[in-house]
CSV table of C-alpha atoms in Angstrom, one decimal:
chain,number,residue,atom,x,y,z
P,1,UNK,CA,-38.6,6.0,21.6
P,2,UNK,CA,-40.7,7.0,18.5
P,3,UNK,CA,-39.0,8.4,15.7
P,4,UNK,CA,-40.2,11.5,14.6
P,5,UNK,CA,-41.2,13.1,11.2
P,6,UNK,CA,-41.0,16.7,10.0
P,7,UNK,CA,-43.1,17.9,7.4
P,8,UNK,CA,-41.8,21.2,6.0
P,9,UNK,CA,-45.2,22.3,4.9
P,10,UNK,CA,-48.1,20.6,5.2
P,11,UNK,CA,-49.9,17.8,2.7
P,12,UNK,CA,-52.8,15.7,1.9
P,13,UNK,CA,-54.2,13.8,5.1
P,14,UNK,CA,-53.8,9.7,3.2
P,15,UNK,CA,-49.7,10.5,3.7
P,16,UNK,CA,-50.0,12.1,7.8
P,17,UNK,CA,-52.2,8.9,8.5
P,18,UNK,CA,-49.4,6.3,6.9
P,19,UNK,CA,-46.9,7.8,9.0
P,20,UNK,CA,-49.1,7.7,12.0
P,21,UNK,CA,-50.8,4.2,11.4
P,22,UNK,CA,-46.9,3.4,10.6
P,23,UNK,CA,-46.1,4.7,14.6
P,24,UNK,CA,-44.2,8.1,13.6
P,25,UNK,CA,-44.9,11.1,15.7
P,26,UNK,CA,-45.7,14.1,12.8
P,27,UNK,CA,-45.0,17.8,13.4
P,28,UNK,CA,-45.1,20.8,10.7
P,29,UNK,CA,-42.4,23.1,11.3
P,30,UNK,CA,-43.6,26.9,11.7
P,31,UNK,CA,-42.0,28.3,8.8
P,32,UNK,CA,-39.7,27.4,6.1
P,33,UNK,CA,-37.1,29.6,6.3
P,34,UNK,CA,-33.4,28.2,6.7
P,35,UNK,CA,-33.8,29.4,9.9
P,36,UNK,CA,-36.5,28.0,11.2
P,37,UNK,CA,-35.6,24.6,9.6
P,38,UNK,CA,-32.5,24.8,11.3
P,39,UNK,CA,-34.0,24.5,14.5
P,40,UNK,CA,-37.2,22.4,13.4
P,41,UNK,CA,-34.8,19.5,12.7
P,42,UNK,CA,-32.3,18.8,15.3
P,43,UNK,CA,-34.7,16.2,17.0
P,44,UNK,CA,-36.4,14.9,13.9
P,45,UNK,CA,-35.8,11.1,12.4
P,46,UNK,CA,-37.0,12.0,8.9
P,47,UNK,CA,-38.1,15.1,6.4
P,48,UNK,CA,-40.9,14.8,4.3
P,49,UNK,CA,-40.4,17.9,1.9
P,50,UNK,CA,-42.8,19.9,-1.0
P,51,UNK,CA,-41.3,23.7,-1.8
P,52,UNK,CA,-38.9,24.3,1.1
P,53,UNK,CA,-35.5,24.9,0.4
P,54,UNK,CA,-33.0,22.4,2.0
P,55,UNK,CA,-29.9,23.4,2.4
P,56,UNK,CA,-26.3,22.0,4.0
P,57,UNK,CA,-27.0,24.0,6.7
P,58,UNK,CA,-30.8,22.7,7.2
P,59,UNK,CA,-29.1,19.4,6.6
P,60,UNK,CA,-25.6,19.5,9.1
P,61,UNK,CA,-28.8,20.8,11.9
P,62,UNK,CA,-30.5,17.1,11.8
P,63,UNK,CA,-28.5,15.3,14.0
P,64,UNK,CA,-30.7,12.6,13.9
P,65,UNK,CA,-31.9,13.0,10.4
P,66,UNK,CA,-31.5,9.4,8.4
P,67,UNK,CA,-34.0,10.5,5.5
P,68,UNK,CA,-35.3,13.5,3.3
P,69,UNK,CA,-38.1,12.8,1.0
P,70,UNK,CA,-39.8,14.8,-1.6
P,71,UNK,CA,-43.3,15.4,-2.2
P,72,UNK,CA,-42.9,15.2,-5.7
P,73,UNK,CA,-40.0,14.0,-8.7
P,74,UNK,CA,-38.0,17.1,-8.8
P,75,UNK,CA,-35.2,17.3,-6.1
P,76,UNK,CA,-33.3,20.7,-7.6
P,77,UNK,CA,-34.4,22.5,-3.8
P,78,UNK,CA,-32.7,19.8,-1.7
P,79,UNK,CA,-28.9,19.5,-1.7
P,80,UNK,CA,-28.7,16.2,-2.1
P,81,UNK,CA,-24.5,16.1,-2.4
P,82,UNK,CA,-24.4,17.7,1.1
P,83,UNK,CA,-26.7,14.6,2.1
P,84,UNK,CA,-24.9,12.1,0.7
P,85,UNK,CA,-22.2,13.8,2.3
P,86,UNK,CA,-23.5,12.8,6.0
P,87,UNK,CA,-24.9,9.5,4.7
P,88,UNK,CA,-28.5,10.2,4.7
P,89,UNK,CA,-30.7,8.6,2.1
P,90,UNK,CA,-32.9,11.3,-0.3
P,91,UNK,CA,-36.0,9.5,-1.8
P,92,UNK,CA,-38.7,11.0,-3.7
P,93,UNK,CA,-42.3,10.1,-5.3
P,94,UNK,CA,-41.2,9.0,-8.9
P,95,UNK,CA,-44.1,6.8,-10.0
P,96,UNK,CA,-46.8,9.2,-7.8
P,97,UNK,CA,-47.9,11.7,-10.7
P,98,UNK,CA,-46.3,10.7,-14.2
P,99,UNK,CA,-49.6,10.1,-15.7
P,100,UNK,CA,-50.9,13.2,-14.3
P,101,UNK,CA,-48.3,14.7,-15.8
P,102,UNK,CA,-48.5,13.2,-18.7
P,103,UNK,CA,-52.4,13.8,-19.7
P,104,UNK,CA,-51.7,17.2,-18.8
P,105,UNK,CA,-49.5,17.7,-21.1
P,106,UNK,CA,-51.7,16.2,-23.8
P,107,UNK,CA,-53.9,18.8,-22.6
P,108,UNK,CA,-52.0,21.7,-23.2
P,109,UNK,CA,-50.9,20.1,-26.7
P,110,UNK,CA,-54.7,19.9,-27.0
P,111,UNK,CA,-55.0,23.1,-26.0
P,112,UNK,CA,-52.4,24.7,-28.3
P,113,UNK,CA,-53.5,22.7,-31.6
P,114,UNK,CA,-57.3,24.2,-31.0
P,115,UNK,CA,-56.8,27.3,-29.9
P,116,UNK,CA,-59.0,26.9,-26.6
P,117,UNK,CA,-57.8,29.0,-24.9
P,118,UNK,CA,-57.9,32.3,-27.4
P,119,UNK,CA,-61.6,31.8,-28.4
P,120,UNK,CA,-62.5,31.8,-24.9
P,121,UNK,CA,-60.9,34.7,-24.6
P,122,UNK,CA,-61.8,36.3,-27.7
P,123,UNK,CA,-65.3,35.6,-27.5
P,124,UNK,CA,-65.6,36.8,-23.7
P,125,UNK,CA,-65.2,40.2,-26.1
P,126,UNK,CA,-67.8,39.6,-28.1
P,127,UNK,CA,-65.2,38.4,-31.4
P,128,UNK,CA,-67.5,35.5,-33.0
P,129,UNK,CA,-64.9,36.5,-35.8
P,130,UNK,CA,-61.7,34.9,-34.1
P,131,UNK,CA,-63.3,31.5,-35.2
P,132,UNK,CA,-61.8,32.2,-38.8
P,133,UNK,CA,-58.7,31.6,-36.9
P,134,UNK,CA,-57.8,28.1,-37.6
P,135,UNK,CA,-56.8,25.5,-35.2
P,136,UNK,CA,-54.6,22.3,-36.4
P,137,UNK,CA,-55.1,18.8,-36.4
P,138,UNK,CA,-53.2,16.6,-34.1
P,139,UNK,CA,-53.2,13.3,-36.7
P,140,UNK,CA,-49.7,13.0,-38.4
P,141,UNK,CA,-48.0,15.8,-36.6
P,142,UNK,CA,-44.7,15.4,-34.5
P,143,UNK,CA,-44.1,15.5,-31.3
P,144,UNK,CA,-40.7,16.0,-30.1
P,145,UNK,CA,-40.0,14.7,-26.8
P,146,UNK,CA,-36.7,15.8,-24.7
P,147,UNK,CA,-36.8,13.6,-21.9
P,148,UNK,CA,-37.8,10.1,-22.4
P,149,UNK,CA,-38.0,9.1,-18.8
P,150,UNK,CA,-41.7,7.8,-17.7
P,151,UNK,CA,-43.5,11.2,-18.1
P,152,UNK,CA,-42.0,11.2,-21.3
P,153,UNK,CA,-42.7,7.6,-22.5
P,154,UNK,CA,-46.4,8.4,-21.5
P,155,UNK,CA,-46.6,10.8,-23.3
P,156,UNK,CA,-45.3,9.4,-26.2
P,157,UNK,CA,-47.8,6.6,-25.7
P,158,UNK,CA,-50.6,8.7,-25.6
P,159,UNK,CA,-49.7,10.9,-28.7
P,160,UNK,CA,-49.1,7.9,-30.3
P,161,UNK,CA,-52.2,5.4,-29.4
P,162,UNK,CA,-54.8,8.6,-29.1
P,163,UNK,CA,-54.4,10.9,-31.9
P,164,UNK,CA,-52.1,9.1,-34.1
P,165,UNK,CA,-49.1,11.1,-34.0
P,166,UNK,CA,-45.8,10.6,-34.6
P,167,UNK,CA,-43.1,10.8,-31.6
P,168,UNK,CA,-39.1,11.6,-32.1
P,169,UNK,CA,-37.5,10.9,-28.6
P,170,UNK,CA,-34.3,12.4,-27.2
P,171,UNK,CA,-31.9,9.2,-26.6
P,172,UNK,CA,-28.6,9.9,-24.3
P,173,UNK,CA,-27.9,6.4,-24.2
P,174,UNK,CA,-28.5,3.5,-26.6
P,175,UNK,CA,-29.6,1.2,-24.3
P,176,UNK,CA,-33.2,0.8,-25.5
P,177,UNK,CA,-35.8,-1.3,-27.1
P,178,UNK,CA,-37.7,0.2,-30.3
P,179,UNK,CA,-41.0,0.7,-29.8
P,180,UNK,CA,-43.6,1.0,-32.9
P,181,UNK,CA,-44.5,4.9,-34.0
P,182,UNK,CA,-41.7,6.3,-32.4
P,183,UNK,CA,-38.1,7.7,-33.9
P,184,UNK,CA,-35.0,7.9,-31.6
P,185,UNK,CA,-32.0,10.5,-32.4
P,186,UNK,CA,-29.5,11.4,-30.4
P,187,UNK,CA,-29.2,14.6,-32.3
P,188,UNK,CA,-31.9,17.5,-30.4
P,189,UNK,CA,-31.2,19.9,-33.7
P,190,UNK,CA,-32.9,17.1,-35.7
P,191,UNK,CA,-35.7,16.7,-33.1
P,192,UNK,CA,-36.1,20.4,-32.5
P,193,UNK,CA,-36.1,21.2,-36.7
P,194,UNK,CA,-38.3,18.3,-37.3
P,195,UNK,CA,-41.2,18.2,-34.6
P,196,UNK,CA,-43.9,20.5,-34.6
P,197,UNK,CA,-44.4,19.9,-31.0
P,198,UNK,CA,-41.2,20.0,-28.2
P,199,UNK,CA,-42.2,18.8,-24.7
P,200,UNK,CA,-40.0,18.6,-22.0
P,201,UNK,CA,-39.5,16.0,-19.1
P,202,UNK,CA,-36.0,16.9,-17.9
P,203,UNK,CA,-35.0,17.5,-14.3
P,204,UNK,CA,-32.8,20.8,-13.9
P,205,UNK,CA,-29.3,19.9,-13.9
P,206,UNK,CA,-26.2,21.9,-14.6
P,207,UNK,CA,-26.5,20.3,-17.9
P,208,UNK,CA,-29.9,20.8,-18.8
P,209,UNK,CA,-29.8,24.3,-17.0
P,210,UNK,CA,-30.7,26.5,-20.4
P,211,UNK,CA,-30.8,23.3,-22.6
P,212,UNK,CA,-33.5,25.3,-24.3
P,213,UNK,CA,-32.1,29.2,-25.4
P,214,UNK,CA,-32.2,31.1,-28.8
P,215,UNK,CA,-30.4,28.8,-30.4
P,216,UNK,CA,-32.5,25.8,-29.7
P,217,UNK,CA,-35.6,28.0,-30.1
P,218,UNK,CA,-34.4,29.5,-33.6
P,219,UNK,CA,-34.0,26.1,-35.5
P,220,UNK,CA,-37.9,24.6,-34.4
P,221,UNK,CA,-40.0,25.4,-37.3
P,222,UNK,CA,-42.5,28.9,-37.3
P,223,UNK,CA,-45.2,26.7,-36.9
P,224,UNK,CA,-44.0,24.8,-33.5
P,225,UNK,CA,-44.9,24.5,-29.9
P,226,UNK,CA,-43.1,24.5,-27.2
P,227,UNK,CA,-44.2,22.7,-23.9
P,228,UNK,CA,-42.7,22.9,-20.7
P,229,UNK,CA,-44.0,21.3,-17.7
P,230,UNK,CA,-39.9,20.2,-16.4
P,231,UNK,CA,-38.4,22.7,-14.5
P,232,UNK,CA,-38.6,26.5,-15.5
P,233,UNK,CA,-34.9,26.8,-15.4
P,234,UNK,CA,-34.7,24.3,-18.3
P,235,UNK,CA,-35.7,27.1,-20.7
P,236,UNK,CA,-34.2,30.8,-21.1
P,237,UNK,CA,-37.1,32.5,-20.2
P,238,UNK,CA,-36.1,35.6,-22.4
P,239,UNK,CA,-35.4,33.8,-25.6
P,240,UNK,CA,-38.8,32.2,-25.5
P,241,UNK,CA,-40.7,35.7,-25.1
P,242,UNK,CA,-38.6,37.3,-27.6
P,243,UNK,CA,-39.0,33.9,-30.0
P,244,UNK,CA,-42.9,34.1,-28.8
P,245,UNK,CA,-42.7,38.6,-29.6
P,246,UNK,CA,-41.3,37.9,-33.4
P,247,UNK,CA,-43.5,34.4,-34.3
P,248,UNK,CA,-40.4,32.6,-34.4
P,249,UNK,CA,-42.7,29.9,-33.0
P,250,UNK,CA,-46.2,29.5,-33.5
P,251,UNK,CA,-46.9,29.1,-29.3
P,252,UNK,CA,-45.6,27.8,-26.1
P,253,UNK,CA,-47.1,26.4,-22.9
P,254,UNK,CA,-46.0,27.0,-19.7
P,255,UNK,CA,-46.0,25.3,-16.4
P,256,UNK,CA,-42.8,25.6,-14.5
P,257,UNK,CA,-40.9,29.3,-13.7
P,258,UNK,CA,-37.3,30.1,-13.0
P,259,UNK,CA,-37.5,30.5,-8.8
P,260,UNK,CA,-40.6,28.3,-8.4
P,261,UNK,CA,-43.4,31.6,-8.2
P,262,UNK,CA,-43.0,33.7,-11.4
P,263,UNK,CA,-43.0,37.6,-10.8
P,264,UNK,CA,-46.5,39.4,-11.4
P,265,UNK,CA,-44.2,41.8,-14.4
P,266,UNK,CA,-43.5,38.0,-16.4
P,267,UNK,CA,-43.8,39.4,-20.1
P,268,UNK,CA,-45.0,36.0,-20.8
P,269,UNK,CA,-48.0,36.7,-19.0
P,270,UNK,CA,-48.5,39.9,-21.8
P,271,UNK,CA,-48.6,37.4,-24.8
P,272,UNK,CA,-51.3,35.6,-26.6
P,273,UNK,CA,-49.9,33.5,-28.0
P,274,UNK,CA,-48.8,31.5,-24.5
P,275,UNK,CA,-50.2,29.5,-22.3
P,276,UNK,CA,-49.3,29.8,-18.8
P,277,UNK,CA,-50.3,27.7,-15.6
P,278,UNK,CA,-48.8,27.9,-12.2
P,279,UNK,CA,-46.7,24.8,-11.7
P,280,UNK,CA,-50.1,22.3,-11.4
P,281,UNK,CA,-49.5,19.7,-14.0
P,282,UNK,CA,-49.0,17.4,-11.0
P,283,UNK,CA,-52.0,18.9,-9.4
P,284,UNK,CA,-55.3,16.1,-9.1
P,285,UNK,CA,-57.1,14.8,-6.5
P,286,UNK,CA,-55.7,11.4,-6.9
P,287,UNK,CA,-52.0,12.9,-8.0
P,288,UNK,CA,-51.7,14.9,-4.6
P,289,UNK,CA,-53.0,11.4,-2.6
P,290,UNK,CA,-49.9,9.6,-4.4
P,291,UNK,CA,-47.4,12.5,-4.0
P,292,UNK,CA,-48.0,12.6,0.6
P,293,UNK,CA,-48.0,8.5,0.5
P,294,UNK,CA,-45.1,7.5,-1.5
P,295,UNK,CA,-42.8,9.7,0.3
P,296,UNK,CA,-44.1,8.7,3.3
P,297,UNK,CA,-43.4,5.3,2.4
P,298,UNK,CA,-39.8,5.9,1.5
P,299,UNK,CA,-39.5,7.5,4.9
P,300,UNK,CA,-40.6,4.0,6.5
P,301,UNK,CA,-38.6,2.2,4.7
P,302,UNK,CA,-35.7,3.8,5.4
P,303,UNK,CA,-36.3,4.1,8.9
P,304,UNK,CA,-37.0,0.3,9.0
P,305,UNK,CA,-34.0,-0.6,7.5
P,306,UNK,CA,-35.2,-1.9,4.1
P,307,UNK,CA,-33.7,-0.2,0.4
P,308,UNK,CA,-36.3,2.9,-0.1
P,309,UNK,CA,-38.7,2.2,-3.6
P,310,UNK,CA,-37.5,5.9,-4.8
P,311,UNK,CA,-33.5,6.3,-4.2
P,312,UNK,CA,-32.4,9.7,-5.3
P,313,UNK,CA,-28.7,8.8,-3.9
P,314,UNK,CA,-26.9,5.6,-3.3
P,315,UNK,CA,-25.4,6.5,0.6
P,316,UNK,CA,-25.1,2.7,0.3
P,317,UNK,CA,-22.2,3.3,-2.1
P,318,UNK,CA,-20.6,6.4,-0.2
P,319,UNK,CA,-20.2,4.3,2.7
P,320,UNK,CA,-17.9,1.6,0.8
């Protein structure tokens, strides 16, 4: 019989054709409510998910259901204990868009350093004047990085090799190999009061949940950015705008919102001094291509019986 694949909303076509050349039946469910999900999954094989919210009940309703996996890195809307839980494998895209990611956020550090985006802005009014307000230079400066996964190594690499920064990476473990221009601590005070740029890369956990509040934000230095293009849950929304209000920091850029879709009334969106973006540093031609194939893939394997490329969980591990 053929095992059959739910996508939860659609995606690019190179990811419906795997599953298809691969002999999967493919169906988009109508909606993505809970409820609707519920009833979407009870004959389905597999779950190929981007923004839909899977929850134990969504989960308990595939009775079939050996695999969930994500369009995309972040898992934080699939509840992958409750998974586990009924032994079915959660995979995700992890190599599909890190260097996306990772040139993006050189372009927002980019952005930030030269002021792009406020003489745009400015000059749209007719201010030829704003050009007396000086960007920096990205030579020499630091770049704090919290999150030293591969996004974050990318990153480093690129600050490093193309603009000849300097790089001070967040280390929770010590088992690493140095690499030439960048500095390891295991202390974020000393990264936060000694870079002059902070860019995230972590996912939202209970730990990192708020890893970045007033307190964080009150030792960078006046003349910092902050990047976030992690999870928006990872920063306290408030304590930036208020840091952003009172030019505690120079500037921030933001990618990622608390709930996924940021509410229209965001005072962030009131500030010059920020820029904001709606959750696309992920977001290329060739990134979206990756992000519908490699979950597909982890779907196949799974169903075929093989150890997925992109384990999220280890159901191998529950079972023992």
């Amino acid at each position: 019989m053929e095992k059959r694949v739910l996508l939860t909303e659609n995606i690019e076509k190179d990811g419906i054709e795997y599953l298809e050349k691969m002999g999967y039946e493919v169906k988009v469910a109508r909606g993505t409510s809970e409820d609707i999900l519920v009833e979407e999954v009870r004959d389905c094989d597999a779950m190929l998910v981007r923004m839909a919210n899977i929850t134990a009940k969504v989960i308990q309703a595939g009775c079939k259901l050996k695999v969930i996996s994500k369009f995309g890195v972040g898992v934080d809307n699939i509840d992958v204990e409750e998974a586990t839980k009924q032994g079915i494998q959660v995979t995700n895209s992890a190599e599909s868009n890190n260097n996306t990611v990772a040139e993006y956020t050189i372009g927002l550090i980019l952005a930030l350093s030269k002021k792009f985006f406020l003489y745009d802005h400015e000059l749209r009014k007719g201010n030829f004047g704003i050009r007396n307000s000086l960007g920096i230079d990205l030579k020499e400066k630091v770049i704090g990085i919290i999150g030293a996964g591969s996004i974050g190594k990318l990153v480093a690499k690129k600050a490093v090799l193309g603009f000849g920064m300097k790089v001070i990476e967040l280390k929770r473990h010590k088992d690493f190999e140095p690499e030439d221009g960048i500095k390891y601590t295991y202390d974020i005070e000393y990264l936060l009061k000694n870079s002059d740029f902070v860019s995230l890369h972590v996912p939202l956990t209970e730990e990192t949940s708020k890893l970045i509040g007033e307190k964080e934000i009150s030792i960078m230095k006046p003349e910092a950015f902050l990047i976030n293009t992690a999870r928006g849950g990872v920063v306290d929304n408030e304590a930036l705008v208020n840091a952003l209000l009172n030019n505690k920091i120079a500037g921030a850029a933001v990618d990622v919102y608390e709930g996924e879709i940021p509410s229209k009334d965001n005072p962030l969106f009131k500030l010059d001094n920020v820029i904001v973006t709606p959750h696309t540093a992920a977001h290329t031609i060739e990134g979206m291509q990756r992000m519908s194939v490699h979950p597909a893939i982890g779907i196949h394997e799974v169903l075929s019986g093989k150890r997925p490329s992109w384990p999220v969980n280890d159901v191998e591990e529950m079972k023992k």
